[in-house]
């Protein structure tokens, strides 16, 4: 080969004896075929075949396989974010004239998707009480094609009765999808409890370091997988192999990080109920949580994310107390090494009381910092709540 060709096509080298513990990062747009016939028949490779970098490389396939193994799923598809994963499901499953039921505790962008893009295209939605359980059967008419679940709700921690909801939906031939980001598949496996579709925001515990965005959709049904995969291809959805590599690296410590964060979060919650009214501490692993028995029935563990209801009398002082925090950062998301706190005004967004009828919560995500430093930030807030809570 001449010099210019060598610059583009370097000589092959032996990989014999090379066995890295890290998953290689395979970057590609173009996938080369061995001959013209193979290219002409590329569709024969199927939805999991390598035909173009947008549709996956060995790096993304490795991540998909790992997530499927954790979820107990036959198939997993990667998305650019958790919200993108939810949007893919809604767009693939619903068509004009259909209705989707969404819980009142759902991640707010889900409501935005339903009220905006979907409504403009003739796809309806209805909001239901997340604590409805088997009574959701009364809401399922011929137009309903999917019931969406988020359990626990990521702000107010409503634990939904997924088995009862799934049974009612399946009796009418309706799909059930769930956002499982709070627990991750390490602490809850929704497909084993009746869900048809599981979404994870890999941005959170999987990535674990607040430096990437990604989501996943996992299913067992082959026909449903083909439908979702086809929609992905038409929309041109893909993810970066470099980000997949970061998620794979984060997964190696996910179990340790989740255990540390969830243990510490529960310890803080137990301290809090000694200081303030236990009803104000929204942590499903506490016996005082309204759906604790249901959580204990279904979940293998808790999360590092929980909330505190804020008495209306101290709402004006809350921002100042949060601003004094030295270790907690203020920001959205959760599941990273840095602890986060964020005030959330729930009332204007809700139709049902749920777990937080007062409408104002302080959501906490516990990270990897020293617990004494974290508690030093929380103690003044607990003292203020104790002074303002109803007698």
Tab-separated table of C-alpha atoms in Angstrom:
chain	number	residue	atom	x	y	z
A	1	UNK	CA	0.000	0.000	0.000
A	2	UNK	CA	1.115	3.533	-0.656
A	3	UNK	CA	1.508	6.080	2.118
A	4	UNK	CA	-1.847	7.796	1.755
A	5	UNK	CA	-3.641	4.455	1.864
A	6	UNK	CA	-1.710	3.327	4.925
A	7	UNK	CA	-2.815	6.524	6.696
A	8	UNK	CA	-6.440	5.497	6.150
A	9	UNK	CA	-6.087	1.698	6.341
A	10	UNK	CA	-3.478	0.784	8.984
A	11	UNK	CA	-2.039	-2.737	8.952
A	12	UNK	CA	-3.848	-5.387	10.977
A	13	UNK	CA	-2.238	-6.340	14.284
A	14	UNK	CA	-2.657	-9.473	16.342
A	15	UNK	CA	-5.075	-9.418	19.303
A	16	UNK	CA	-3.698	-12.699	20.605
A	17	UNK	CA	-3.042	-12.513	24.350
A	18	UNK	CA	-4.985	-9.276	24.758
A	19	UNK	CA	-7.850	-9.681	27.236
A	20	UNK	CA	-8.994	-6.387	28.692
A	21	UNK	CA	-11.471	-6.350	31.566
A	22	UNK	CA	-13.022	-3.202	30.098
A	23	UNK	CA	-15.551	-3.383	27.275
A	24	UNK	CA	-13.954	-1.865	24.153
A	25	UNK	CA	-15.464	1.302	22.724
A	26	UNK	CA	-16.489	0.598	19.149
A	27	UNK	CA	-17.238	3.847	17.299
A	28	UNK	CA	-18.851	3.579	13.911
A	29	UNK	CA	-21.143	5.245	11.452
A	30	UNK	CA	-20.374	3.089	8.412
A	31	UNK	CA	-20.345	-0.683	8.834
A	32	UNK	CA	-18.224	-2.412	6.172
A	33	UNK	CA	-19.609	-5.499	4.414
A	34	UNK	CA	-17.483	-8.337	3.046
A	35	UNK	CA	-19.012	-8.168	-0.450
A	36	UNK	CA	-21.729	-6.521	-2.550
A	37	UNK	CA	-24.202	-9.347	-1.985
A	38	UNK	CA	-23.923	-9.021	1.793
A	39	UNK	CA	-24.679	-5.313	1.527
A	40	UNK	CA	-27.634	-5.903	-0.806
A	41	UNK	CA	-29.072	-8.449	1.656
A	42	UNK	CA	-28.271	-6.482	4.816
A	43	UNK	CA	-31.911	-6.566	5.942
A	44	UNK	CA	-31.434	-10.305	6.463
A	45	UNK	CA	-29.304	-9.494	9.482
A	46	UNK	CA	-32.504	-8.614	11.368
A	47	UNK	CA	-33.153	-5.930	14.021
A	48	UNK	CA	-30.044	-6.903	15.983
A	49	UNK	CA	-27.687	-7.147	13.043
A	50	UNK	CA	-24.891	-4.666	12.435
A	51	UNK	CA	-25.769	-2.603	9.360
A	52	UNK	CA	-25.130	1.022	10.393
A	53	UNK	CA	-23.575	2.600	13.469
A	54	UNK	CA	-26.781	4.429	14.383
A	55	UNK	CA	-28.420	1.097	15.135
A	56	UNK	CA	-25.730	-0.207	17.464
A	57	UNK	CA	-22.163	-1.422	17.861
A	58	UNK	CA	-20.708	-4.194	20.044
A	59	UNK	CA	-20.372	-1.622	22.843
A	60	UNK	CA	-24.073	-0.740	22.888
A	61	UNK	CA	-25.046	-4.375	22.393
A	62	UNK	CA	-23.028	-5.317	25.487
A	63	UNK	CA	-24.843	-2.699	27.546
A	64	UNK	CA	-28.227	-3.815	26.218
A	65	UNK	CA	-27.437	-7.428	27.100
A	66	UNK	CA	-26.364	-6.456	30.625
A	67	UNK	CA	-29.556	-4.484	31.233
A	68	UNK	CA	-31.697	-7.306	29.840
A	69	UNK	CA	-30.011	-9.717	32.240
A	70	UNK	CA	-30.804	-7.441	35.205
A	71	UNK	CA	-34.399	-6.822	34.117
A	72	UNK	CA	-35.144	-10.434	33.234
A	73	UNK	CA	-35.934	-9.188	29.715
A	74	UNK	CA	-35.496	-10.695	26.263
A	75	UNK	CA	-34.727	-7.343	24.627
A	76	UNK	CA	-33.405	-3.913	25.615
A	77	UNK	CA	-33.143	-0.761	23.498
A	78	UNK	CA	-30.987	2.216	24.444
A	79	UNK	CA	-32.266	5.790	24.175
A	80	UNK	CA	-30.599	9.218	24.482
A	81	UNK	CA	-32.318	9.915	27.847
A	82	UNK	CA	-34.938	8.573	30.220
A	83	UNK	CA	-37.565	10.912	28.763
A	84	UNK	CA	-36.604	9.802	25.253
A	85	UNK	CA	-37.208	6.215	26.362
A	86	UNK	CA	-40.679	7.100	27.660
A	87	UNK	CA	-41.449	9.068	24.496
A	88	UNK	CA	-40.401	6.155	22.287
A	89	UNK	CA	-42.801	3.843	24.113
A	90	UNK	CA	-45.727	6.248	23.791
A	91	UNK	CA	-45.030	6.962	20.106
A	92	UNK	CA	-44.611	3.290	19.197
A	93	UNK	CA	-47.618	1.961	21.107
A	94	UNK	CA	-50.221	4.704	20.592
A	95	UNK	CA	-51.937	5.978	17.465
A	96	UNK	CA	-54.581	8.677	16.840
A	97	UNK	CA	-57.813	7.804	18.651
A	98	UNK	CA	-56.027	5.857	21.411
A	99	UNK	CA	-55.902	6.792	25.096
A	100	UNK	CA	-53.147	6.262	27.649
A	101	UNK	CA	-53.693	6.371	31.415
A	102	UNK	CA	-50.922	8.085	33.376
A	103	UNK	CA	-50.556	8.335	37.164
A	104	UNK	CA	-50.803	11.704	38.876
A	105	UNK	CA	-47.311	11.149	40.314
A	106	UNK	CA	-45.648	10.716	36.903
A	107	UNK	CA	-42.457	12.552	35.971
A	108	UNK	CA	-43.759	15.975	34.815
A	109	UNK	CA	-42.397	15.745	31.245
A	110	UNK	CA	-44.719	12.751	30.739
A	111	UNK	CA	-47.692	15.078	31.231
A	112	UNK	CA	-46.085	17.623	28.927
A	113	UNK	CA	-45.713	14.970	26.224
A	114	UNK	CA	-49.360	13.960	26.600
A	115	UNK	CA	-50.763	17.489	26.791
A	116	UNK	CA	-48.676	18.746	23.884
A	117	UNK	CA	-47.300	16.525	21.143
A	118	UNK	CA	-49.669	13.579	21.584
A	119	UNK	CA	-52.836	15.639	22.090
A	120	UNK	CA	-52.085	17.618	18.936
A	121	UNK	CA	-52.034	14.325	17.035
A	122	UNK	CA	-55.291	12.942	18.367
A	123	UNK	CA	-53.878	10.749	21.128
A	124	UNK	CA	-55.716	11.270	24.407
A	125	UNK	CA	-54.676	10.690	28.009
A	126	UNK	CA	-56.380	10.567	31.366
A	127	UNK	CA	-54.737	11.059	34.740
A	128	UNK	CA	-55.478	8.533	37.470
A	129	UNK	CA	-54.906	8.357	41.214
A	130	UNK	CA	-51.620	6.430	41.655
A	131	UNK	CA	-53.149	4.666	44.661
A	132	UNK	CA	-56.095	3.309	42.656
A	133	UNK	CA	-54.841	-0.276	42.480
A	134	UNK	CA	-57.267	-2.826	40.992
A	135	UNK	CA	-59.980	-0.164	40.703
A	136	UNK	CA	-58.201	1.079	37.596
A	137	UNK	CA	-60.372	-1.475	35.799
A	138	UNK	CA	-63.171	1.098	35.953
A	139	UNK	CA	-61.088	3.536	33.871
A	140	UNK	CA	-60.178	1.111	31.105
A	141	UNK	CA	-62.519	1.475	28.146
A	142	UNK	CA	-62.109	0.373	24.536
A	143	UNK	CA	-59.966	3.407	23.707
A	144	UNK	CA	-57.313	2.729	26.361
A	145	UNK	CA	-54.264	1.007	24.888
A	146	UNK	CA	-51.700	1.473	27.653
A	147	UNK	CA	-51.519	2.116	31.380
A	148	UNK	CA	-48.391	3.957	32.490
A	149	UNK	CA	-47.000	3.421	35.994
A	150	UNK	CA	-44.280	5.186	37.980
A	151	UNK	CA	-43.553	3.483	41.267
A	152	UNK	CA	-42.625	5.011	43.585
A	153	UNK	CA	-43.436	8.457	42.252
A	154	UNK	CA	-40.113	10.261	42.062
A	155	UNK	CA	-41.270	13.287	44.079
A	156	UNK	CA	-43.969	12.103	46.466
A	157	UNK	CA	-43.084	8.400	46.703
A	158	UNK	CA	-46.474	6.817	45.981
A	159	UNK	CA	-45.955	3.056	45.674
A	160	UNK	CA	-48.334	1.678	43.078
A	161	UNK	CA	-49.897	-1.782	43.135
A	162	UNK	CA	-48.335	-2.951	39.891
A	163	UNK	CA	-49.612	-6.577	40.053
A	164	UNK	CA	-53.211	-5.411	40.554
A	165	UNK	CA	-52.956	-2.771	37.822
A	166	UNK	CA	-51.346	-5.230	35.400
A	167	UNK	CA	-54.017	-7.859	36.034
A	168	UNK	CA	-56.811	-5.377	35.381
A	169	UNK	CA	-55.136	-4.056	32.228
A	170	UNK	CA	-54.303	-7.451	30.777
A	171	UNK	CA	-57.886	-8.620	31.221
A	172	UNK	CA	-58.768	-5.941	28.650
A	173	UNK	CA	-55.745	-6.600	26.423
A	174	UNK	CA	-54.057	-3.345	27.480
A	175	UNK	CA	-50.290	-2.928	27.777
A	176	UNK	CA	-48.628	-1.811	31.017
A	177	UNK	CA	-45.435	0.253	31.024
A	178	UNK	CA	-43.488	1.421	34.048
A	179	UNK	CA	-40.751	3.885	34.913
A	180	UNK	CA	-38.551	1.866	37.295
A	181	UNK	CA	-35.783	4.417	37.797
A	182	UNK	CA	-36.301	4.904	41.565
A	183	UNK	CA	-35.532	1.294	42.463
A	184	UNK	CA	-33.490	0.182	39.431
A	185	UNK	CA	-33.635	-3.510	38.495
A	186	UNK	CA	-31.385	-4.256	41.460
A	187	UNK	CA	-34.303	-3.591	43.827
A	188	UNK	CA	-37.376	-4.203	41.650
A	189	UNK	CA	-37.989	-6.249	38.504
A	190	UNK	CA	-41.322	-5.075	37.056
A	191	UNK	CA	-41.502	-7.658	34.264
A	192	UNK	CA	-41.858	-10.318	36.957
A	193	UNK	CA	-44.808	-8.386	38.445
A	194	UNK	CA	-46.883	-7.964	35.312
A	195	UNK	CA	-45.345	-5.049	33.403
A	196	UNK	CA	-44.935	-5.408	29.638
A	197	UNK	CA	-42.463	-2.537	29.223
A	198	UNK	CA	-39.820	-1.251	31.640
A	199	UNK	CA	-38.073	2.091	31.271
A	200	UNK	CA	-34.952	3.095	33.186
A	201	UNK	CA	-33.261	6.488	33.202
A	202	UNK	CA	-29.679	5.204	32.961
A	203	UNK	CA	-28.654	8.787	33.692
A	204	UNK	CA	-29.276	7.982	37.363
A	205	UNK	CA	-27.870	4.908	39.148
A	206	UNK	CA	-26.486	3.126	36.102
A	207	UNK	CA	-24.266	6.022	35.036
A	208	UNK	CA	-23.868	7.138	38.610
A	209	UNK	CA	-21.674	10.207	38.160
A	210	UNK	CA	-23.997	12.963	36.864
A	211	UNK	CA	-22.076	13.214	33.604
A	212	UNK	CA	-24.184	11.449	30.971
A	213	UNK	CA	-27.725	11.087	29.655
A	214	UNK	CA	-29.221	7.773	28.573
A	215	UNK	CA	-32.349	5.656	28.951
A	216	UNK	CA	-33.440	2.101	28.245
A	217	UNK	CA	-36.591	0.243	27.254
A	218	UNK	CA	-36.823	-3.475	28.095
A	219	UNK	CA	-39.467	-5.982	26.989
A	220	UNK	CA	-40.018	-9.719	26.657
A	221	UNK	CA	-42.533	-9.843	23.805
A	222	UNK	CA	-40.861	-10.242	20.389
A	223	UNK	CA	-43.623	-8.487	18.446
A	224	UNK	CA	-43.564	-5.533	20.826
A	225	UNK	CA	-39.789	-5.374	20.480
A	226	UNK	CA	-40.050	-5.289	16.685
A	227	UNK	CA	-42.591	-2.461	16.933
A	228	UNK	CA	-40.392	-0.406	19.249
A	229	UNK	CA	-37.244	-1.119	17.258
A	230	UNK	CA	-38.934	-0.125	14.000
A	231	UNK	CA	-40.049	3.181	15.523
A	232	UNK	CA	-36.490	3.817	16.736
A	233	UNK	CA	-35.118	3.249	13.246
A	234	UNK	CA	-37.681	5.524	11.601
A	235	UNK	CA	-36.949	8.320	14.062
A	236	UNK	CA	-33.184	7.909	13.709
A	237	UNK	CA	-32.616	7.318	17.428
A	238	UNK	CA	-29.185	6.147	18.539
A	239	UNK	CA	-26.722	6.552	21.398
A	240	UNK	CA	-23.008	7.232	21.619
A	241	UNK	CA	-20.759	4.198	22.195
A	242	UNK	CA	-18.606	6.419	24.403
A	243	UNK	CA	-21.601	7.082	26.666
A	244	UNK	CA	-22.415	3.350	26.630
A	245	UNK	CA	-18.908	2.704	27.859
A	246	UNK	CA	-19.423	5.160	30.720
A	247	UNK	CA	-22.677	3.437	31.691
A	248	UNK	CA	-20.967	0.035	31.620
A	249	UNK	CA	-18.245	1.411	33.884
A	250	UNK	CA	-20.837	2.918	36.218
A	251	UNK	CA	-22.648	-0.406	36.415
A	252	UNK	CA	-19.561	-2.029	37.931
A	253	UNK	CA	-20.075	-0.021	41.124
A	254	UNK	CA	-23.851	0.451	40.929
A	255	UNK	CA	-24.691	-2.201	43.534
A	256	UNK	CA	-22.201	-0.742	46.024
A	257	UNK	CA	-23.306	2.839	45.412
A	258	UNK	CA	-26.997	1.992	45.628
A	259	UNK	CA	-26.532	0.066	48.867
A	260	UNK	CA	-24.504	2.873	50.431
A	261	UNK	CA	-26.932	5.575	49.361
A	262	UNK	CA	-30.074	3.649	50.285
A	263	UNK	CA	-28.688	2.614	53.678
A	264	UNK	CA	-27.707	6.175	54.491
A	265	UNK	CA	-31.015	7.597	53.207
A	266	UNK	CA	-32.959	5.222	55.449
A	267	UNK	CA	-30.752	6.099	58.406
A	268	UNK	CA	-31.434	9.803	57.829
A	269	UNK	CA	-35.167	9.125	57.445
A	270	UNK	CA	-35.193	7.258	60.761
A	271	UNK	CA	-33.444	10.193	62.441
A	272	UNK	CA	-35.966	12.581	60.940
A	273	UNK	CA	-39.025	10.791	62.300
A	274	UNK	CA	-37.549	11.244	65.780
A	275	UNK	CA	-37.503	15.017	65.222
A	276	UNK	CA	-40.535	15.803	63.047
A	277	UNK	CA	-43.969	14.290	62.446
A	278	UNK	CA	-43.326	10.872	60.818
A	279	UNK	CA	-46.082	11.580	58.300
A	280	UNK	CA	-43.895	14.304	56.805
A	281	UNK	CA	-41.088	11.883	55.878
A	282	UNK	CA	-41.891	10.128	52.603
A	283	UNK	CA	-39.626	7.081	52.532
A	284	UNK	CA	-41.248	3.764	51.491
A	285	UNK	CA	-38.993	1.697	53.758
A	286	UNK	CA	-40.336	3.438	56.861
A	287	UNK	CA	-43.214	1.615	58.585
A	288	UNK	CA	-44.993	4.991	58.784
A	289	UNK	CA	-45.070	5.358	54.987
A	290	UNK	CA	-48.667	4.963	53.691
A	291	UNK	CA	-47.725	2.190	51.233
A	292	UNK	CA	-44.966	0.553	53.265
A	293	UNK	CA	-46.603	-2.900	53.264
A	294	UNK	CA	-46.941	-2.858	49.491
A	295	UNK	CA	-43.345	-1.715	49.078
A	296	UNK	CA	-42.126	-4.476	51.387
A	297	UNK	CA	-44.188	-7.051	49.451
A	298	UNK	CA	-42.705	-6.218	46.049
A	299	UNK	CA	-39.306	-4.540	46.431
A	300	UNK	CA	-35.954	-6.073	47.330
A	301	UNK	CA	-34.593	-2.774	48.635
A	302	UNK	CA	-35.017	0.970	48.714
A	303	UNK	CA	-33.414	3.879	46.922
A	304	UNK	CA	-31.253	6.795	47.953
A	305	UNK	CA	-34.057	9.160	46.932
A	306	UNK	CA	-36.805	10.288	49.318
A	307	UNK	CA	-38.770	13.410	50.188
A	308	UNK	CA	-39.881	15.519	53.116
A	309	UNK	CA	-43.184	17.389	53.167
A	310	UNK	CA	-42.690	21.018	54.112
A	311	UNK	CA	-45.287	22.729	56.350
A	312	UNK	CA	-46.837	25.659	54.524
A	313	UNK	CA	-45.925	27.965	57.417
A	314	UNK	CA	-42.201	27.618	56.660
A	315	UNK	CA	-42.393	27.712	52.865
A	316	UNK	CA	-40.978	31.235	52.798
A	317	UNK	CA	-37.929	30.242	54.825
A	318	UNK	CA	-37.124	27.071	52.902
A	319	UNK	CA	-35.005	28.642	50.168
A	320	UNK	CA	-32.778	30.320	52.703
A	321	UNK	CA	-32.243	27.076	54.585
A	322	UNK	CA	-31.397	25.231	51.377
A	323	UNK	CA	-28.976	27.960	50.325
A	324	UNK	CA	-27.020	27.428	53.562
A	325	UNK	CA	-26.186	23.827	52.670
A	326	UNK	CA	-22.463	23.225	52.291
A	327	UNK	CA	-22.386	19.613	51.082
A	328	UNK	CA	-25.701	19.081	49.291
A	329	UNK	CA	-25.882	20.566	45.809
A	330	UNK	CA	-29.104	22.018	44.396
A	331	UNK	CA	-30.190	20.418	41.160
A	332	UNK	CA	-32.412	17.969	39.322
A	333	UNK	CA	-31.801	14.264	38.740
A	334	UNK	CA	-30.462	11.790	41.305
A	335	UNK	CA	-28.405	8.634	41.639
A	336	UNK	CA	-24.984	10.270	41.358
A	337	UNK	CA	-22.112	10.447	43.813
A	338	UNK	CA	-23.042	14.011	44.807
A	339	UNK	CA	-25.966	14.483	47.196
A	340	UNK	CA	-28.736	16.724	45.909
A	341	UNK	CA	-31.676	18.590	47.368
A	342	UNK	CA	-34.411	20.364	45.456
A	343	UNK	CA	-37.659	22.030	46.573
A	344	UNK	CA	-40.695	20.976	44.533
A	345	UNK	CA	-44.089	22.672	44.465
A	346	UNK	CA	-46.326	19.682	43.814
A	347	UNK	CA	-49.777	21.167	44.351
A	348	UNK	CA	-50.256	23.019	41.016
A	349	UNK	CA	-49.347	19.867	39.057
A	350	UNK	CA	-51.629	17.384	40.817
A	351	UNK	CA	-55.261	16.335	40.595
A	352	UNK	CA	-55.146	13.886	43.539
A	353	UNK	CA	-53.717	14.317	47.038
A	354	UNK	CA	-51.468	11.259	46.948
A	355	UNK	CA	-48.817	11.208	49.657
A	356	UNK	CA	-48.262	14.975	49.778
A	357	UNK	CA	-51.546	16.858	50.146
A	358	UNK	CA	-49.709	19.977	51.321
A	359	UNK	CA	-48.154	20.311	47.876
A	360	UNK	CA	-44.578	21.294	48.837
A	361	UNK	CA	-41.768	18.781	49.252
A	362	UNK	CA	-38.007	18.836	49.624
A	363	UNK	CA	-36.559	15.942	47.627
A	364	UNK	CA	-33.240	14.492	48.753
A	365	UNK	CA	-30.823	12.284	46.843
A	366	UNK	CA	-28.105	10.842	49.060
A	367	UNK	CA	-24.679	10.393	47.498
A	368	UNK	CA	-21.261	9.269	48.667
A	369	UNK	CA	-20.178	12.112	50.983
A	370	UNK	CA	-19.501	11.723	54.693
A	371	UNK	CA	-22.817	11.332	56.562
A	372	UNK	CA	-21.804	13.823	59.266
A	373	UNK	CA	-21.362	16.553	56.659
A	374	UNK	CA	-24.692	15.720	55.068
A	375	UNK	CA	-26.540	15.691	58.372
A	376	UNK	CA	-25.012	19.062	59.258
A	377	UNK	CA	-26.896	20.448	56.230
A	378	UNK	CA	-30.123	18.651	57.115
A	379	UNK	CA	-30.253	19.371	60.853
A	380	UNK	CA	-31.227	23.085	60.543
A	381	UNK	CA	-34.010	22.152	58.133
A	382	UNK	CA	-35.305	19.495	60.539
A	383	UNK	CA	-35.267	21.982	63.412
A	384	UNK	CA	-37.212	24.514	61.324
A	385	UNK	CA	-39.836	21.911	60.355
A	386	UNK	CA	-40.174	20.867	63.973
A	387	UNK	CA	-40.930	24.491	64.920
A	388	UNK	CA	-43.499	24.969	62.155
A	389	UNK	CA	-45.289	21.621	62.014
A	390	UNK	CA	-48.854	21.454	63.316
A	391	UNK	CA	-49.202	20.562	66.973
